[in-house]
Each structure stands twice: as C-alpha cells, then as structure tokens.
Short mmCIF file of C-alpha atoms in Angstrom, two decimals:
data_model
loop_
_atom_site.label_atom_id
_atom_site.label_comp_id
_atom_site.label_asym_id
_atom_site.label_seq_id
_atom_site.Cartn_x
_atom_site.Cartn_y
_atom_site.Cartn_z
CA UNK A 511 -108.65 -191.61 122.33
CA UNK A 512 -107.35 -188.48 120.64
CA UNK A 513 -106.25 -189.03 117.08
CA UNK A 514 -102.96 -187.35 116.27
CA UNK A 515 -102.83 -188.72 112.73
CA UNK A 516 -105.93 -188.91 110.56
CA UNK A 517 -105.77 -190.74 107.26
CA UNK A 518 -108.85 -190.29 105.14
CA UNK A 519 -109.70 -192.38 102.04
CA UNK A 520 -106.05 -192.62 101.10
CA UNK A 521 -105.26 -194.35 97.82
CA UNK A 522 -101.82 -194.82 96.32
CA UNK A 523 -101.59 -196.26 92.85
CA UNK A 524 -98.32 -197.12 91.20
CA UNK A 525 -98.39 -197.81 87.52
CA UNK A 526 -99.86 -201.28 87.78
CA UNK A 527 -100.33 -201.91 91.46
CA UNK A 528 -102.60 -200.47 94.07
CA UNK A 529 -100.34 -199.98 97.10
CA UNK A 530 -103.03 -198.41 99.28
CA UNK A 531 -106.70 -198.94 98.59
CA UNK A 532 -109.00 -196.35 100.13
CA UNK A 533 -107.35 -196.46 103.56
CA UNK A 534 -109.09 -194.66 106.39
CA UNK A 535 -107.40 -194.99 109.76
CA UNK A 536 -106.37 -192.90 112.73
CA UNK A 537 -103.44 -193.22 115.10
CA UNK A 538 -103.93 -192.48 118.78
CA UNK A 539 -101.91 -189.80 120.50
CA UNK A 540 -99.33 -190.92 123.05
CA UNK A 541 -99.75 -194.61 122.35
CA UNK A 542 -97.66 -197.29 120.69
CA UNK A 543 -99.42 -198.67 117.64
CA UNK A 544 -98.23 -201.77 115.84
CA UNK A 545 -98.59 -201.46 112.08
CA UNK A 546 -98.59 -205.08 111.03
CA UNK A 547 -98.74 -206.79 107.70
CA UNK A 548 -96.83 -208.82 105.20
CA UNK A 549 -94.02 -207.47 103.07
CA UNK A 550 -95.51 -205.33 100.33
CA UNK A 551 -98.78 -204.88 102.19
CA UNK A 552 -98.40 -201.09 102.11
CA UNK A 553 -96.88 -200.32 105.53
CA UNK A 554 -93.93 -198.28 104.27
CA UNK A 555 -96.06 -196.50 101.67
CA UNK A 556 -98.55 -195.47 104.35
CA UNK A 557 -95.85 -194.14 106.68
CA UNK A 558 -93.99 -192.34 103.92
CA UNK A 559 -97.17 -190.57 102.77
CA UNK A 560 -97.98 -189.52 106.34
CA UNK A 561 -94.51 -187.99 106.61
CA UNK A 562 -94.85 -186.33 103.17
CA UNK A 563 -91.93 -188.25 101.73
CA UNK A 564 -94.30 -189.90 99.27
CA UNK A 565 -97.47 -188.63 97.65
CA UNK A 566 -101.04 -189.84 97.69
CA UNK A 567 -102.94 -190.56 94.50
CA UNK A 568 -106.14 -189.70 96.32
CA UNK A 569 -107.24 -188.92 99.84
CA UNK A 570 -105.81 -186.80 102.62
CA UNK A 571 -103.49 -187.09 105.58
CA UNK A 572 -103.50 -184.84 108.61
CA UNK A 573 -101.07 -184.85 111.51
CA UNK A 574 -101.55 -182.54 114.48
CA UNK A 575 -104.63 -181.36 112.57
CA UNK A 576 -102.76 -180.07 109.53
CA UNK A 577 -101.41 -181.37 106.23
CA UNK A 578 -97.78 -182.40 106.64
CA UNK A 579 -96.65 -181.70 103.07
CA UNK A 580 -94.16 -178.80 103.01
CA UNK A 581 -95.33 -177.94 106.51
CA UNK A 582 -92.28 -177.44 108.71
CA UNK A 583 -94.43 -176.93 111.81
CA UNK A 584 -95.81 -180.46 111.40
CA UNK A 585 -92.82 -182.25 109.89
CA UNK A 586 -90.39 -181.03 112.54
CA UNK A 587 -92.48 -182.89 115.13
CA UNK A 588 -92.28 -186.18 113.25
CA UNK A 589 -89.45 -188.63 112.73
CA UNK A 590 -89.45 -191.41 110.15
CA UNK A 591 -86.29 -193.39 109.58
CA UNK A 592 -86.76 -195.88 106.80
CA UNK A 593 -85.60 -199.45 106.92
CA UNK A 594 -83.63 -198.65 103.74
CA UNK A 595 -82.62 -195.16 104.83
CA UNK A 596 -79.84 -193.59 102.80
CA UNK A 597 -77.26 -191.52 104.62
CA UNK A 598 -74.80 -188.99 103.26
CA UNK A 599 -71.89 -190.61 101.46
CA UNK A 600 -68.79 -191.01 103.59
CA UNK A 601 -70.76 -190.02 106.66
CA UNK A 602 -70.16 -191.77 109.96
CA UNK A 603 -72.76 -192.41 112.63
CA UNK A 604 -71.68 -189.31 114.54
CA UNK A 605 -72.43 -187.17 111.46
CA UNK A 606 -75.94 -188.57 111.25
CA UNK A 607 -76.51 -187.97 114.96
CA UNK A 608 -75.12 -184.42 114.69
CA UNK A 609 -77.65 -183.73 111.94
CA UNK A 610 -80.49 -185.25 113.97
CA UNK A 611 -79.46 -183.07 116.89
CA UNK A 612 -79.91 -179.99 114.69
CA UNK A 613 -83.28 -180.92 113.31
CA UNK A 614 -85.08 -182.56 116.23
CA UNK A 615 -85.77 -180.10 119.02
CA UNK A 616 -86.17 -182.79 121.68
CA UNK A 617 -82.99 -184.65 120.78
CA UNK A 618 -81.31 -186.16 123.85
CA UNK A 619 -77.58 -186.46 123.29
CA UNK A 620 -76.94 -188.46 126.47
CA UNK A 621 -79.60 -190.94 125.51
CA UNK A 622 -78.07 -191.26 122.05
CA UNK A 623 -74.64 -191.88 123.54
CA UNK A 624 -75.85 -194.53 125.93
CA UNK A 625 -77.67 -196.27 123.08
CA UNK A 626 -74.51 -196.19 120.97
CA UNK A 627 -72.75 -197.96 123.80
CA UNK A 628 -75.48 -200.50 124.29
CA UNK A 629 -75.69 -201.34 120.58
CA UNK A 630 -71.88 -201.34 120.42
CA UNK A 631 -72.07 -199.13 117.38
CA UNK A 632 -68.65 -198.28 115.93
CA UNK A 633 -68.70 -194.49 115.65
CA UNK A 634 -65.64 -194.09 113.49
CA UNK A 635 -66.60 -196.32 110.64
CA UNK A 636 -68.39 -194.88 107.62
CA UNK A 637 -72.05 -195.82 107.54
CA UNK A 638 -71.75 -197.67 104.25
CA UNK A 639 -69.22 -200.02 105.85
CA UNK A 640 -71.53 -200.90 108.74
CA UNK A 641 -73.19 -204.29 108.91
CA UNK A 642 -76.93 -204.51 108.32
CA UNK A 643 -77.56 -204.70 112.04
CA UNK A 644 -75.34 -201.72 112.81
CA UNK A 645 -77.10 -199.78 110.08
CA UNK A 646 -80.42 -200.58 111.72
CA UNK A 647 -78.98 -199.44 115.06
CA UNK A 648 -78.20 -196.01 113.56
CA UNK A 649 -81.85 -195.64 112.55
CA UNK A 650 -83.12 -196.94 115.88
CA UNK A 651 -80.93 -194.49 117.81
CA UNK A 652 -82.13 -191.55 115.70
CA UNK A 653 -85.71 -192.70 116.21
CA UNK A 654 -85.48 -193.03 119.98
CA UNK A 655 -83.15 -190.13 120.83
CA UNK A 656 -84.98 -187.62 118.60
CA UNK A 657 -88.00 -187.96 120.91
CA UNK A 658 -90.19 -186.62 118.12
CA UNK A 659 -93.84 -186.33 119.09
CA UNK A 660 -94.68 -188.83 116.36
CA UNK A 661 -92.06 -191.45 115.58
CA UNK A 662 -92.29 -194.13 112.92
CA UNK A 663 -90.13 -197.22 113.07
CA UNK A 664 -90.19 -199.15 109.82
CA UNK A 665 -89.03 -202.74 110.42
CA UNK A 666 -86.33 -201.28 112.64
CA UNK A 667 -84.72 -204.55 113.63
CA UNK A 668 -83.36 -205.90 110.32
CA UNK A 669 -80.03 -207.57 110.97
CA UNK A 670 -80.19 -206.96 114.71
CA UNK A 671 -79.51 -210.07 116.75
CA UNK A 672 -81.88 -211.19 119.51
CA UNK A 673 -79.96 -209.30 122.20
CA UNK A 674 -79.89 -206.06 120.24
CA UNK A 675 -83.60 -206.39 119.44
CA UNK A 676 -84.33 -206.80 123.13
CA UNK A 677 -82.24 -203.70 123.83
CA UNK A 678 -84.36 -201.83 121.30
CA UNK A 679 -87.67 -202.99 122.81
CA UNK A 680 -86.55 -202.31 126.39
CA UNK A 681 -85.07 -198.90 125.71
CA UNK A 682 -88.01 -197.83 123.57
CA UNK A 683 -90.49 -198.84 126.25
CA UNK A 684 -88.48 -197.20 129.05
CA UNK A 685 -88.11 -193.95 127.16
CA UNK A 686 -91.74 -194.02 126.12
CA UNK A 687 -92.74 -194.41 129.76
CA UNK A 688 -90.76 -191.35 130.81
CA UNK A 689 -91.54 -189.34 127.65
CA UNK A 690 -94.94 -190.42 126.34
CA UNK A 691 -95.33 -189.85 122.63
CA UNK A 692 -96.94 -191.37 119.58
CA UNK A 693 -95.04 -194.32 118.22
CA UNK A 694 -95.93 -196.36 115.15
CA UNK A 695 -93.98 -199.56 114.93
CA UNK A 696 -94.18 -201.49 111.69
CA UNK A 697 -93.18 -205.09 112.01
CA UNK A 698 -93.69 -208.61 110.94
CA UNK A 699 -92.03 -210.04 114.04
CA UNK A 700 -95.39 -209.71 115.72
CA UNK A 701 -94.89 -211.89 118.80
CA UNK A 702 -91.76 -209.95 119.70
CA UNK A 703 -93.56 -206.63 119.82
CA UNK A 704 -96.93 -207.91 121.04
CA UNK A 705 -96.26 -206.82 124.62
CA UNK A 706 -95.21 -203.33 123.51
CA UNK A 707 -98.16 -202.30 121.47
CA UNK A 708 -101.40 -200.83 122.71
CA UNK A 709 -103.13 -200.60 119.36
CA UNK A 710 -103.03 -202.87 116.36
CA UNK A 711 -103.50 -201.86 112.76
CA UNK A 712 -103.20 -204.70 110.29
CA UNK A 713 -102.79 -203.84 106.64
CA UNK A 714 -103.10 -206.41 103.90
CA UNK A 715 -102.95 -205.82 100.17
CA UNK A 716 -103.29 -202.09 100.72
CA UNK A 717 -106.39 -202.39 102.89
CA UNK A 718 -106.84 -202.03 106.63
CA UNK A 719 -108.24 -205.33 107.89
CA UNK A 720 -107.83 -204.80 111.63
CA UNK A 721 -107.85 -201.55 113.57
CA UNK A 722 -108.41 -202.06 117.27
CA UNK A 723 -106.71 -202.05 120.63
CA UNK A 724 -104.42 -204.95 121.35
CA UNK A 725 -106.30 -206.04 124.48
CA UNK A 726 -109.59 -206.66 122.73
CA UNK A 727 -107.84 -208.40 119.89
CA UNK A 728 -106.27 -210.91 122.24
CA UNK A 729 -109.59 -212.58 123.11
CA UNK A 730 -110.84 -212.17 119.60
CA UNK A 731 -109.89 -215.64 118.47
CA UNK A 732 -109.60 -219.02 120.11
CA UNK A 733 -108.36 -222.35 118.90
CA UNK A 734 -110.67 -225.25 119.67
CA UNK A 735 -108.93 -228.61 119.90
CA UNK A 736 -110.44 -232.05 120.16
CA UNK A 737 -112.16 -234.86 118.38
CA UNK A 738 -112.97 -233.94 114.79
CA UNK A 739 -116.72 -234.34 114.78
CA UNK A 740 -117.07 -232.51 118.10
CA UNK A 741 -114.96 -229.63 116.81
CA UNK A 742 -116.95 -229.52 113.60
CA UNK A 743 -120.21 -229.45 115.50
CA UNK A 744 -119.05 -226.65 117.78
CA UNK A 745 -117.63 -224.51 114.99
CA UNK A 746 -120.68 -224.83 112.78
CA UNK A 747 -121.91 -221.34 111.90
CA UNK A 748 -118.88 -219.64 113.44
CA UNK A 749 -116.19 -217.76 111.57
CA UNK A 750 -113.39 -220.28 111.28
CA UNK A 751 -110.16 -218.71 110.10
CA UNK A 752 -107.94 -221.75 110.21
CA UNK A 753 -108.12 -225.50 110.68
CA UNK A 754 -105.50 -228.16 111.24
CA UNK A 755 -106.35 -231.83 111.28
CA UNK A 756 -104.28 -234.82 112.22
CA UNK A 757 -106.06 -238.14 112.09
CA UNK A 758 -109.18 -237.84 114.17
CA UNK A 759 -107.96 -234.74 116.00
CA UNK A 760 -108.77 -231.31 114.80
CA UNK A 761 -107.82 -227.77 115.74
CA UNK A 762 -109.99 -224.96 114.51
CA UNK A 763 -109.37 -221.26 115.13
CA UNK A 764 -112.59 -219.32 115.46
CA UNK A 765 -113.14 -215.59 115.57
CA UNK A 766 -115.27 -213.93 118.23
CA UNK A 767 -115.26 -213.86 122.03
CA UNK A 768 -116.44 -217.05 123.70
CA UNK A 769 -119.50 -216.69 125.92
CA UNK A 770 -120.17 -218.52 129.17
CA UNK A 771 -122.54 -220.80 127.26
CA UNK A 772 -119.83 -221.51 124.72
CA UNK A 773 -117.40 -222.51 127.45
CA UNK A 774 -120.01 -224.75 129.00
CA UNK A 775 -120.66 -226.41 125.63
CA UNK A 776 -116.96 -226.94 125.11
CA UNK A 777 -116.58 -228.68 128.46
CA UNK A 778 -119.61 -230.85 127.69
CA UNK A 779 -118.13 -231.87 124.35
CA UNK A 780 -114.73 -232.59 125.89
CA UNK A 781 -113.01 -229.95 123.80
CA UNK A 782 -109.97 -227.93 124.84
CA UNK A 783 -109.20 -224.32 124.03
CA UNK A 784 -105.88 -222.71 123.29
CA UNK A 785 -105.18 -219.01 123.24
CA UNK A 786 -104.24 -217.54 119.88
CA UNK A 787 -101.21 -215.32 119.85
CA UNK A 788 -101.35 -211.97 118.09
CA UNK A 789 -98.96 -213.29 115.49
CA UNK A 790 -101.06 -216.38 114.75
CA UNK A 791 -104.17 -214.26 114.56
CA UNK A 792 -102.60 -211.78 112.15
CA UNK A 793 -101.13 -214.57 110.04
CA UNK A 794 -104.47 -216.32 109.79
CA UNK A 795 -106.33 -213.13 109.07
CA UNK A 796 -103.98 -211.96 106.36
CA UNK A 797 -104.14 -215.41 104.77
CA UNK A 798 -107.92 -215.26 104.79
CA UNK A 799 -108.40 -211.54 104.33
CA UNK A 800 -110.31 -212.05 101.15
CA UNK A 801 -112.73 -214.56 102.64
CA UNK A 802 -113.43 -213.02 106.03
CA UNK A 803 -114.99 -209.63 106.45
CA UNK A 804 -112.96 -206.87 108.05
CA UNK A 805 -113.30 -206.20 111.75
CA UNK A 806 -112.59 -202.51 111.78
CA UNK A 807 -113.06 -200.78 115.10
CA UNK A 808 -113.96 -203.94 116.95
CA UNK A 809 -114.97 -203.00 120.50
CA UNK A 810 -113.43 -199.59 120.25
CA UNK B 922 -84.90 -169.65 108.42
CA UNK B 923 -82.87 -171.44 111.07
CA UNK B 924 -83.82 -174.77 109.52
CA UNK B 925 -82.53 -173.52 106.16
CA UNK B 926 -79.23 -172.73 107.87
CA UNK B 927 -79.31 -176.17 109.47
CA UNK B 928 -79.54 -177.63 105.95
CA UNK B 929 -76.35 -175.69 105.13
CA UNK B 930 -74.67 -177.13 108.22
CA UNK B 931 -75.90 -180.61 107.27
CA UNK B 932 -74.31 -180.29 103.81
CA UNK B 933 -71.04 -179.29 105.45
CA UNK B 934 -71.05 -182.02 108.14
CA UNK B 935 -69.19 -184.32 105.79
CA UNK B 936 -66.65 -182.03 104.17
CA UNK B 937 -65.92 -184.30 101.21
CA UNK B 938 -68.38 -182.88 98.68
CA UNK B 939 -68.10 -179.16 99.26
CA UNK B 940 -64.58 -178.76 100.63
CA UNK B 941 -62.21 -181.68 100.21
CA UNK B 942 -62.88 -182.73 96.63
CA UNK B 943 -62.95 -179.19 95.17
CA UNK B 944 -59.65 -178.43 96.94
CA UNK B 945 -58.11 -181.63 95.60
CA UNK B 946 -59.24 -180.72 92.07
CA UNK B 947 -57.95 -177.18 92.50
CA UNK B 948 -54.59 -178.33 93.85
CA UNK B 949 -54.27 -181.09 91.25
CA UNK B 950 -55.13 -178.83 88.31
CA UNK B 951 -52.77 -176.16 89.63
CA UNK B 952 -49.82 -178.51 90.10
CA UNK B 953 -50.39 -180.23 86.76
CA UNK B 954 -50.64 -176.93 84.87
CA UNK B 955 -47.48 -175.60 86.54
CA UNK B 956 -45.64 -178.76 85.54
CA UNK B 957 -46.81 -178.37 81.95
CA UNK B 958 -45.77 -174.72 81.92
CA UNK B 959 -42.33 -175.78 83.09
CA UNK B 960 -42.10 -178.38 80.32
CA UNK B 961 -42.97 -175.99 77.50
CA UNK B 962 -39.63 -174.65 76.21
CA UNK B 963 -40.96 -171.28 75.09
CA UNK B 964 -40.81 -167.80 76.53
CA UNK B 965 -44.11 -166.72 74.99
CA UNK B 966 -47.41 -166.60 76.86
CA UNK B 967 -48.49 -170.10 77.88
CA UNK B 968 -52.23 -170.56 78.14
CA UNK B 969 -53.86 -173.46 79.99
CA UNK B 970 -57.55 -174.04 80.55
CA UNK B 971 -57.11 -176.77 83.15
CA UNK B 972 -56.94 -174.19 85.91
CA UNK B 973 -60.65 -173.67 85.37
CA UNK B 974 -61.40 -177.29 86.24
CA UNK B 975 -62.62 -176.55 89.79
CA UNK B 976 -65.24 -174.15 88.40
CA UNK B 977 -66.70 -176.84 86.13
CA UNK B 978 -66.27 -179.44 88.82
CA UNK B 979 -69.07 -177.63 90.65
CA UNK B 980 -71.39 -179.40 88.23
CA UNK B 981 -70.73 -182.64 90.10
CA UNK B 982 -70.78 -180.85 93.45
CA UNK B 983 -74.37 -179.96 92.53
CA UNK B 984 -75.10 -183.56 91.55
CA UNK B 985 -73.71 -184.88 94.84
CA UNK B 986 -75.54 -182.27 96.92
CA UNK B 987 -78.77 -183.72 95.56
CA UNK B 988 -78.07 -187.44 95.36
CA UNK B 989 -76.16 -187.78 98.63
CA UNK B 990 -78.06 -185.50 100.90
CA UNK B 991 -81.68 -185.19 99.76
CA UNK B 992 -82.76 -188.69 100.94
CA UNK B 993 -81.14 -188.08 104.32
CA UNK B 994 -82.69 -184.61 104.60
CA UNK B 995 -86.10 -186.26 104.31
CA UNK B 996 -85.28 -188.47 107.31
CA UNK B 997 -84.41 -185.26 109.14
CA UNK B 998 -87.98 -184.07 108.42
CA UNK B 999 -87.01 -180.99 106.43
CA UNK B 1000 -89.44 -179.62 103.89
CA UNK B 1001 -88.37 -179.69 100.26
CA UNK B 1002 -88.37 -175.89 100.29
CA UNK B 1003 -85.95 -175.83 103.24
CA UNK B 1004 -83.73 -178.34 101.49
CA UNK B 1005 -83.74 -176.35 98.25
CA UNK B 1006 -82.96 -173.01 99.90
CA UNK B 1007 -80.30 -174.51 102.16
CA UNK B 1008 -78.69 -176.32 99.26
CA UNK B 1009 -78.60 -173.23 97.04
CA UNK B 1010 -77.15 -171.24 99.94
CA UNK B 1011 -74.48 -173.89 100.48
CA UNK B 1012 -73.65 -173.80 96.76
CA UNK B 1013 -73.42 -170.02 96.92
CA UNK B 1014 -71.07 -170.12 99.93
CA UNK B 1015 -68.84 -172.73 98.29
CA UNK B 1016 -68.87 -170.85 94.96
CA UNK B 1017 -67.95 -167.69 96.82
CA UNK B 1018 -65.07 -169.40 98.61
CA UNK B 1019 -63.80 -170.83 95.32
CA UNK B 1020 -64.13 -167.46 93.57
CA UNK B 1021 -62.15 -165.81 96.38
CA UNK B 1022 -59.43 -168.45 96.00
CA UNK B 1023 -59.35 -167.85 92.25
CA UNK B 1024 -58.98 -164.11 92.80
CA UNK B 1025 -56.07 -164.66 95.17
CA UNK B 1026 -54.39 -167.12 92.80
CA UNK B 1027 -55.10 -164.83 89.84
CA UNK B 1028 -53.47 -161.91 91.63
CA UNK B 1029 -50.44 -164.04 92.48
CA UNK B 1030 -50.29 -165.18 88.87
CA UNK B 1031 -50.30 -161.58 87.74
CA UNK B 1032 -47.75 -160.43 90.34
CA UNK B 1033 -45.33 -163.28 89.60
CA UNK B 1034 -45.54 -162.74 85.88
CA UNK B 1035 -47.34 -166.03 85.30
CA UNK B 1036 -45.64 -168.07 88.02
CA UNK B 1037 -42.31 -166.89 86.68
CA UNK B 1038 -43.02 -168.76 83.44
CA UNK B 1039 -45.38 -166.38 81.66
CA UNK B 1040 -48.23 -168.85 82.19
CA UNK B 1041 -51.91 -168.03 82.33
CA UNK B 1042 -54.47 -170.24 84.04
CA UNK B 1043 -56.68 -167.91 86.06
CA UNK B 1044 -57.08 -165.15 83.43
CA UNK B 1045 -58.00 -162.63 86.08
CA UNK B 1046 -57.78 -159.70 83.69
CA UNK B 1047 -59.83 -161.44 81.04
CA UNK B 1048 -62.55 -162.23 83.57
CA UNK B 1049 -62.51 -158.91 85.36
CA UNK B 1050 -61.30 -156.41 82.80
CA UNK B 1051 -58.75 -155.30 85.37
CA UNK B 1052 -61.32 -155.12 88.19
CA UNK B 1053 -60.85 -157.65 90.99
CA UNK B 1054 -64.47 -157.42 92.16
CA UNK B 1055 -65.78 -158.11 88.66
CA UNK B 1056 -63.43 -161.08 88.31
CA UNK B 1057 -64.70 -162.42 91.64
CA UNK B 1058 -68.28 -162.05 90.43
CA UNK B 1059 -67.47 -163.81 87.14
CA UNK B 1060 -65.87 -166.79 88.90
CA UNK B 1061 -68.77 -166.90 91.36
CA UNK B 1062 -71.41 -166.90 88.63
CA UNK B 1063 -69.68 -169.63 86.62
CA UNK B 1064 -69.29 -171.91 89.67
CA UNK B 1065 -72.85 -171.27 90.81
CA UNK B 1066 -74.22 -171.87 87.31
CA UNK B 1067 -72.37 -175.18 87.16
CA UNK B 1068 -73.61 -176.09 90.66
CA UNK B 1069 -77.25 -175.24 89.94
CA UNK B 1070 -77.17 -177.10 86.63
CA UNK B 1071 -75.76 -180.25 88.27
CA UNK B 1072 -78.28 -179.99 91.09
CA UNK B 1073 -81.20 -179.65 88.70
CA UNK B 1074 -80.22 -182.52 86.42
CA UNK B 1075 -79.69 -184.74 89.47
CA UNK B 1076 -83.16 -183.85 90.74
CA UNK B 1077 -84.67 -184.56 87.33
CA UNK B 1078 -82.92 -187.94 87.38
CA UNK B 1079 -84.17 -188.69 90.89
CA UNK B 1080 -87.75 -187.89 89.97
CA UNK B 1081 -88.02 -188.99 86.34
CA UNK B 1082 -85.22 -191.60 86.21
CA UNK B 1083 -82.96 -192.13 83.20
CA UNK B 1084 -85.57 -191.39 80.55
CA UNK B 1085 -86.47 -188.08 82.17
CA UNK B 1086 -82.81 -187.14 82.45
CA UNK B 1087 -82.15 -187.77 78.76
CA UNK B 1088 -85.36 -185.99 77.82
CA UNK B 1089 -84.19 -182.96 79.82
CA UNK B 1090 -80.73 -183.03 78.25
CA UNK B 1091 -82.23 -183.47 74.77
CA UNK B 1092 -84.60 -180.59 75.48
CA UNK B 1093 -81.76 -178.27 76.40
CA UNK B 1094 -79.70 -179.33 73.37
CA UNK B 1095 -82.64 -178.88 71.01
CA UNK B 1096 -83.40 -175.46 72.46
CA UNK B 1097 -79.77 -174.37 71.97
CA UNK B 1098 -79.71 -175.74 68.43
CA UNK B 1099 -82.94 -173.95 67.60
CA UNK B 1100 -81.47 -170.72 68.93
CA UNK B 1101 -78.36 -171.18 66.80
CA UNK B 1102 -80.44 -171.97 63.72
CA UNK B 1103 -82.64 -168.95 64.34
CA UNK B 1104 -79.65 -166.65 64.77
CA UNK B 1105 -78.01 -168.02 61.62
CA UNK B 1106 -81.20 -167.84 59.52
CA UNK B 1107 -81.72 -164.22 60.47
CA UNK B 1108 -78.01 -163.50 60.02
CA UNK B 1109 -77.95 -162.06 63.51
CA UNK B 1110 -74.54 -163.30 64.62
CA UNK B 1111 -72.94 -159.84 64.39
CA UNK B 1112 -75.81 -158.42 66.44
CA UNK B 1113 -75.38 -161.16 69.04
CA UNK B 1114 -71.65 -160.50 69.14
CA UNK B 1115 -72.22 -156.79 69.58
CA UNK B 1116 -74.75 -157.47 72.31
CA UNK B 1117 -72.34 -159.67 74.25
CA UNK B 1118 -69.49 -157.18 73.84
CA UNK B 1119 -71.74 -154.30 74.84
CA UNK B 1120 -72.97 -156.23 77.84
CA UNK B 1121 -69.44 -156.35 79.24
CA UNK B 1122 -68.37 -158.54 82.14
CA UNK B 1123 -71.07 -157.17 84.45
CA UNK B 1124 -73.79 -157.63 81.85
CA UNK B 1125 -72.66 -161.21 81.22
CA UNK B 1126 -72.69 -161.84 84.95
CA UNK B 1127 -76.24 -160.49 85.08
CA UNK B 1128 -77.24 -162.88 82.29
CA UNK B 1129 -75.56 -165.70 84.25
CA UNK B 1130 -77.53 -164.78 87.36
CA UNK B 1131 -80.75 -164.82 85.34
CA UNK B 1132 -79.94 -168.29 83.98
CA UNK B 1133 -79.13 -169.50 87.50
CA UNK B 1134 -82.50 -168.19 88.68
CA UNK B 1135 -84.38 -170.00 85.90
CA UNK B 1136 -82.48 -173.28 86.36
CA UNK B 1137 -82.84 -173.04 90.14
CA UNK B 1138 -86.57 -172.46 89.85
CA UNK B 1139 -86.82 -175.51 87.60
CA UNK B 1140 -84.97 -177.53 90.25
CA UNK B 1141 -87.38 -176.39 92.93
CA UNK B 1142 -90.46 -177.21 90.86
CA UNK B 1143 -89.15 -180.72 90.11
CA UNK B 1144 -88.02 -181.25 93.70
CA UNK B 1145 -91.46 -180.42 95.10
CA UNK B 1146 -92.77 -183.81 93.97
CA UNK B 1147 -89.54 -185.83 94.27
CA UNK B 1148 -89.39 -188.79 96.62
CA UNK B 1149 -86.26 -189.63 98.61
#
C-alpha cells in the first residue's frame, strides 16, 4: 500500500477537550477508506486538519508528501465538503457547481448534470431554501464530480432518503471504478457502506482504535451462541467484547480469528457461531474501547 | 495567479454583494436626494451627504465578502492567500467601478448645474480639485478603505468571535483618542491642518492607500489562522 496521506502524532486540543489524541494513521492511495466513529469522536476534526481548514495543536500532516497548509499544489488536488458546509448567500446549486468547475481541474460537468437529475436537485432554488437532503446532495455532487485525487465525504448522507443514499453509493462506486482515486468516507451508517470500503479506520474519543483492511476485520470477531455454561467455558481467556444473556442462553462476541481447533471445540460443545457485522463490531469496540487494547495494523 | 482570478470570479458568481446591492444603494440614495432637493424651496446651493452612501456601504460589502464566501472558498480548496488576494482584487474592481460611476454622475451634476436645482451630492470638484482623475482616485480610495476595513473586522470576528471584535474596535478607538490627546497636548492642531492642506488630494489619497495596505495586511495575518 502506498500512503497518500500521512498523519503523524496529531493532537488537537480545544480549550477543555482533547479532540484528537496523538493520532498516527495513514490513508492508502486509490482506495476507499471508511472513517468510522461516534459523533464527536474526532472524524471531522481529523479531515479538516488534513485539508488545512483547521489547525493542529501538535503533530504533522502530509498529503502527496507535502504539508497541505497554504499549499495550492496539494490543496487543489483535494476536495472536502463538510456535512455543515456553508455556501455563498443567495447562491443556487448551479453557482456552487460553477465555482467547483473553476477550482477542480478534473471536474466533470456531464457527471454533475446526471447526478443533479438523479438526485432530483432543484437547480433554481437558493441553497438556503433546500431541504437537508437536497443540501447533502449538493455536497455529494461536488465531491463526486470534482474527481479530486483525494476526496473526503463527511457524513454525506444526512437527510437523504434510502433511495438517494443508494444512488450516492452506486454512483460513487461506479465512478471510483472508472476513475480510481483516494476516498475517505466518514460515516456512522456502517452497514450501509460496509461493502464499499476497502480499509477501516475507527476513531473513538480522539484515538485510533482500529486501522486495518476491511477484509481482515470481517473475521476478526465472532459471536458464540449456546448454553450459558458452555459459552462461558469456551470464552474463558478470550477477549470478549460483548455478551447477551437470555435465561440459560448466552451470546458472547469474541475477538480474534477462530482456528480449526476452535471450530472443532465449538461443535463438540454444541455451540453455534454467528458472523459479526462491521457495524456490530465497531459498536462493540467503541463501547469497550477503554477496556480492550487497540488492534492497530492487525494483519496488515 | 489563475486561482486568484478564480476567487474573483467566485465572488462575482452571485452578483448580490458586489453588484446588485451597491447599485440599489446608489440608485436609492440618488433618487432620495433628488427628491429632497426638489422639496427645498431655496435657490441657494443645496448640499446632501447621502449621495456618498454607496462609498460607505462598501464597509458591509467587505463584511459580506468575508462572511459569505470564505467558508465556501475553503470547500473549493483555495489557500487563504489566494482567497485574500482574490478578495482584495474583487474589492478593488468594484471600488473602481463605483468610482467611475461617481465621476460620471459628478460630471453630470456639474454640467446640469446641480441637477437643475443647484444641488450637490457628488462634490466632484471638492474631491478632485477640478481634476477628474484625482476625483476618481479619491472615490476609489474611500470605497476601498471602507471595503478593507469591513473585510478585516469580519475576519477578526470570524477568528476571535465577539470579544475579539470588540477588542479590535476598542483598540482602534483608543489609538485614535490617544492620537487626538497627543495632538492637543502638544498644541499641534495647526501643524496637522497645514500638513493635510499641504498634502492635497493626491497626498491624502496616498495616505489612504497606506492605511489600506496596513489594514489589508492585518486582515491577511488574521486570516492565515482563521477556520471556515
């Protein structure tokens, strides 16, 4: 993997809170990375410092091997449309797209127009009169049609209905396939984007708790279901990140790949296994981030 | 450089701030002043300051250029330097256009003997000492000074919030008061008066340009660490 963004010991302190706590992470070139975490975990802060919209308290950021701050050569190759992006007063979507066309060298006008149609975006209404979903569509269209070499999407789907979200995922994936580039997708609708993302970075309380490829993360946890005592015996000494019990039945989610011997033992004990979705895994890990140790770079 | 020009084009995409509103103010002030001239039942010279409103209105043009466009410019991945240069250039173009309009209106005012009513609102001779180019420069400097001041205070507000804004305003007021006190204490008012008279319209314009440069530099220094 070639890293196109390198974040090194990045700390961001606001007056009383630590938004980013000594974050070191890289983002792979020409891949889609999911930046996952709860609200307030530090996702937006991280992306806004990488794009030089915000400033680090400590640490460094490099993109394309150089510092982005006041660096037109780097910034012009990146696109970051915030979830709460402000547009010019009285501007209409076509104004915003006209500006994006000026500033992003790879802008594809036809693509933008077809997206406008697919999102049914009213072009002659001022942006401040758009609904939340239509506002998100403006940002999504700028993000996709700009075809910047590094594109950040910050919770891009707010207010979009299920159909529009699917349009976003499909069009993003299709355009990414024909024009590979680096995409960082921040989200808490993890299951929805699970099939899109190749890498997973999970941030919790300003710290990176997972940084790995999505494939290896998928087998990283399993839920063991069965009779309580059997489950307890099997999970003894393993890293259990969640348990549910109902009567004499218990479900325990354990971290770590299961070995052949494990599977044999499970069959012997009459226990079942259930796969753990990315969303469940992230939820459990961010709930237990302070108890479990980080799994940075697992099987990278 | 082309990205600086793109910032200019971005500012002008929505014409409201730089074109529509100033023209409305200009037209409104003009019509209102003419109406007042017509209502004054005297044949003497009628003087009205309202005609200058568009010049001072550039203060809020500067404010809007910052508050309405800076956050969006960041989404367009411009550097703060590009935004600053492009914004100052846009202000200069708009100030120039307004100054040209003032010169034309001032010449009409002069030719029509004060709109046929002996009225004065553009004071072209007072500003230019009879020289059209000097009058143009004077209008330009005043509009640009207003624009740069508005821009800078808006940037201070964006970066340091309300407290910072009031601190900046208080700082300017205190500095002016100190200057006045110092001039009074040293009984230098006649000297100051002589200096300003000696400077003439061109000298005053040069002082205006220097102030614009200082205020503009302050804006840039504050903007460098301002978040959208």
